[in-house]
Coordinates of C-alpha atoms in Angstrom, one line a residue:
M271 CA -23.7 39.0 -20.2
R272 CA -22.3 40.9 -23.1
P273 CA -23.0 39.9 -26.7
G274 CA -20.4 37.4 -28.0
A275 CA -18.8 36.5 -24.8
T276 CA -18.8 32.7 -23.8
A277 CA -20.4 31.7 -20.5
S278 CA -18.3 30.0 -17.9
R279 CA -19.4 26.4 -17.1
G280 CA -18.0 26.2 -13.8
G281 CA -17.6 22.6 -12.8
A282 CA -14.8 20.5 -11.2
D283 CA -11.9 22.5 -12.5
G284 CA -13.5 25.7 -12.0
A285 CA -13.1 27.6 -15.4
R286 CA -14.1 25.2 -18.4
G287 CA -15.5 28.2 -20.4
T288 CA -12.2 29.8 -20.9
R289 CA -10.6 27.4 -23.5
G290 CA -9.9 29.8 -26.1
A291 CA -11.7 31.8 -28.9
S292 CA -15.1 30.1 -30.1
S293 CA -15.2 28.9 -33.8
R294 CA -18.9 30.0 -33.8
A295 CA -20.1 33.4 -35.0
P296 CA -21.9 35.5 -32.3
G297 CA -25.5 34.2 -32.1
E298 CA -24.9 31.1 -34.1
E299 CA -26.4 27.9 -32.5
R300 CA -24.3 25.1 -31.4
A301 CA -24.9 21.6 -32.7
L302 CA -25.7 19.1 -29.9
T303 CA -24.8 15.4 -30.0
S304 CA -26.1 12.5 -28.1
V305 CA -24.6 9.4 -27.1
A306 CA -26.4 6.2 -26.9
A307 CA -26.2 4.2 -23.5
G308 CA -23.0 2.4 -23.5
D309 CA -21.4 4.3 -26.2
R310 CA -18.1 6.5 -25.5
Y311 CA -16.7 9.5 -27.0
E312 CA -13.9 9.0 -29.2
G313 CA -10.6 8.3 -27.2
E314 CA -12.5 8.0 -24.0
Q315 CA -11.2 5.3 -21.8
P316 CA -13.6 2.5 -20.6
V317 CA -14.4 2.5 -17.0
D318 CA -13.5 -0.5 -14.9
P319 CA -16.1 -1.6 -12.8
P320 CA -15.0 -2.3 -9.1
R321 CA -13.7 -5.8 -8.2
L322 CA -13.2 -7.5 -4.9
W323 CA -9.6 -7.8 -3.6
H324 CA -8.6 -10.0 -0.6
I325 CA -6.2 -8.0 1.5
T326 CA -3.9 -9.5 4.2
L327 CA -2.2 -6.6 6.2
S328 CA 0.5 -7.5 8.7
L329 CA 1.6 -5.2 11.5
S330 CA 4.2 -5.2 14.1
G331 CA 5.7 -2.9 17.0
A332 CA 6.4 -2.7 20.6
V333 CA 4.7 -5.0 23.1
A334 CA 1.2 -3.9 24.1
P335 CA -1.2 -5.3 26.8
I336 CA -2.9 -8.2 24.8
K337 CA -6.4 -7.1 26.2
E338 CA -5.9 -3.6 24.8
V339 CA -4.8 -5.2 21.4
R340 CA -7.8 -7.4 21.3
R341 CA -10.3 -4.6 22.3
A342 CA -8.8 -2.2 19.7
L343 CA -9.1 -5.0 16.9
E344 CA -12.7 -5.7 17.9
Q345 CA -13.4 -1.9 17.5
L346 CA -11.6 -1.8 14.2
A347 CA -13.9 -4.7 13.1
H348 CA -16.9 -2.6 14.4
D349 CA -15.7 0.5 12.5
H350 CA -14.7 -1.5 9.3
P351 CA -17.5 -4.1 8.9
F352 CA -15.9 -5.8 6.0
L353 CA -13.0 -7.0 8.3
L354 CA -13.0 -11.0 8.2
T355 CA -10.3 -12.1 10.4
S356 CA -7.9 -10.5 12.9
R357 CA -5.1 -12.6 14.7
Y358 CA -3.1 -11.0 17.1
A359 CA -0.2 -11.2 19.6
Q360 CA 1.3 -8.4 22.0
D361 CA 3.7 -7.4 19.2
H362 CA 2.0 -8.2 16.0
A363 CA -1.3 -8.6 14.2
E364 CA -2.6 -9.8 10.9
I365 CA -5.9 -8.4 9.5
R366 CA -7.6 -10.1 6.6
Y367 CA -10.5 -8.6 4.5
W368 CA -12.1 -7.9 1.2
E369 CA -11.9 -4.6 -0.4
E370 CA -13.9 -3.4 -3.4
A371 CA -11.7 -1.3 -5.5
R372 CA -11.2 -0.4 -9.3
D373 CA -7.7 -2.1 -9.5
L374 CA -5.0 -3.4 -7.4
H375 CA -3.4 0.1 -6.9
D376 CA -6.7 1.5 -5.4
A377 CA -7.2 -1.5 -3.1
A378 CA -3.5 -1.3 -1.7
A379 CA -3.8 2.4 -1.2
V380 CA -7.0 2.0 0.9
A381 CA -5.4 -1.1 2.8
L382 CA -2.2 1.1 3.5
R383 CA -4.3 3.9 5.1
L384 CA -6.6 1.5 7.2
W385 CA -4.5 1.0 10.3
G386 CA -3.4 4.8 10.4
E387 CA -7.0 6.2 9.9
H388 CA -8.3 4.1 12.6
R389 CA -5.5 4.1 15.1
Q390 CA -6.9 6.8 17.3
T391 CA -10.6 6.0 16.9
A392 CA -10.1 2.3 17.7
G393 CA -7.2 2.8 20.0
L394 CA -5.0 0.6 17.9
P395 CA -1.1 0.2 19.0
P396 CA 1.3 2.5 17.2
W397 CA 2.6 -0.5 15.1
E398 CA 4.0 -0.3 11.7
I399 CA 2.7 -2.1 8.7
V400 CA 5.3 -4.6 7.7
G401 CA 3.5 -6.7 5.1
L402 CA 0.7 -6.3 2.6
E403 CA -0.7 -8.8 0.2
V404 CA -3.5 -7.8 -2.3
I405 CA -4.8 -10.7 -4.5
D406 CA -7.9 -10.7 -6.7
R407 CA -11.0 -13.0 -5.9
E408 CA -10.0 -15.6 -8.6
T409 CA -6.6 -15.9 -7.3
Y410 CA -7.8 -16.2 -3.5
H411 CA -10.4 -18.9 -4.6
Q412 CA -7.6 -20.7 -6.7
R413 CA -5.2 -20.8 -3.6
V414 CA -8.0 -22.3 -1.3
A415 CA -8.8 -24.7 -4.0
E416 CA -5.2 -25.9 -4.3
G417 CA -4.8 -26.1 -0.5
Y418 CA -2.4 -23.4 0.2
G419 CA -4.7 -20.5 0.7
P420 CA -6.1 -19.3 4.1
L421 CA -8.3 -22.3 5.5
P422 CA -11.9 -21.6 4.6
A423 CA -12.8 -22.9 8.2
T424 CA -10.8 -20.0 9.7
P425 CA -13.3 -18.5 12.2
V426 CA -14.4 -14.9 11.3
G427 CA -13.5 -12.4 14.0
V428 CA -10.7 -11.4 16.4
H429 CA -8.4 -14.4 17.6
P430 CA -5.0 -14.8 19.2
F431 CA -2.3 -16.3 17.2

C-alpha cells in the first residue's frame, strides 16, 4: 500500500474505506474507543429481541383429493416443526403455529411465504392465501382466557374440519 492511502475494510457493503479524505495526517495514530456491554453508540437504535407470534394462515382453492391434502399437510408439519394444528377440507385449510420474529411485519412476511416455499417439497395444493392473522403471545393468551380464542384442548396435528 502506498504511504498516506487508506485501506479498504471490505465488509457487507464492499467499500467502506472510501468514505472520503481522512482528517488525520499520514502516519498519525487513530484513537480507539470502547463500548461497555449494553452501551450503544449515539444514534444507534435499540435491537428488539425476537418475540413469539401466533399465526393463523387460511388457504383456499380448487378441490383436491382429501387424502393428498392430508398427506401434504402432514409433510408440511414435518418440514416446519413449529406447526401446531392444521385443519383441512377438499378446498380449504387453516394452519396455526408459533413464529419467532422481531416484530409483526417480520412474522407476517414469513407466514406469507410459508405455503409457497413448501408447496413443491410438501406437495401442497396450488391454493392461495385468503386470510392471515398475526397476534402477539399476550393477545393470544388473553383471548384464550376470555373464552374467544382457539380452544386450548384443540389437538395438535392435522385434522379434518
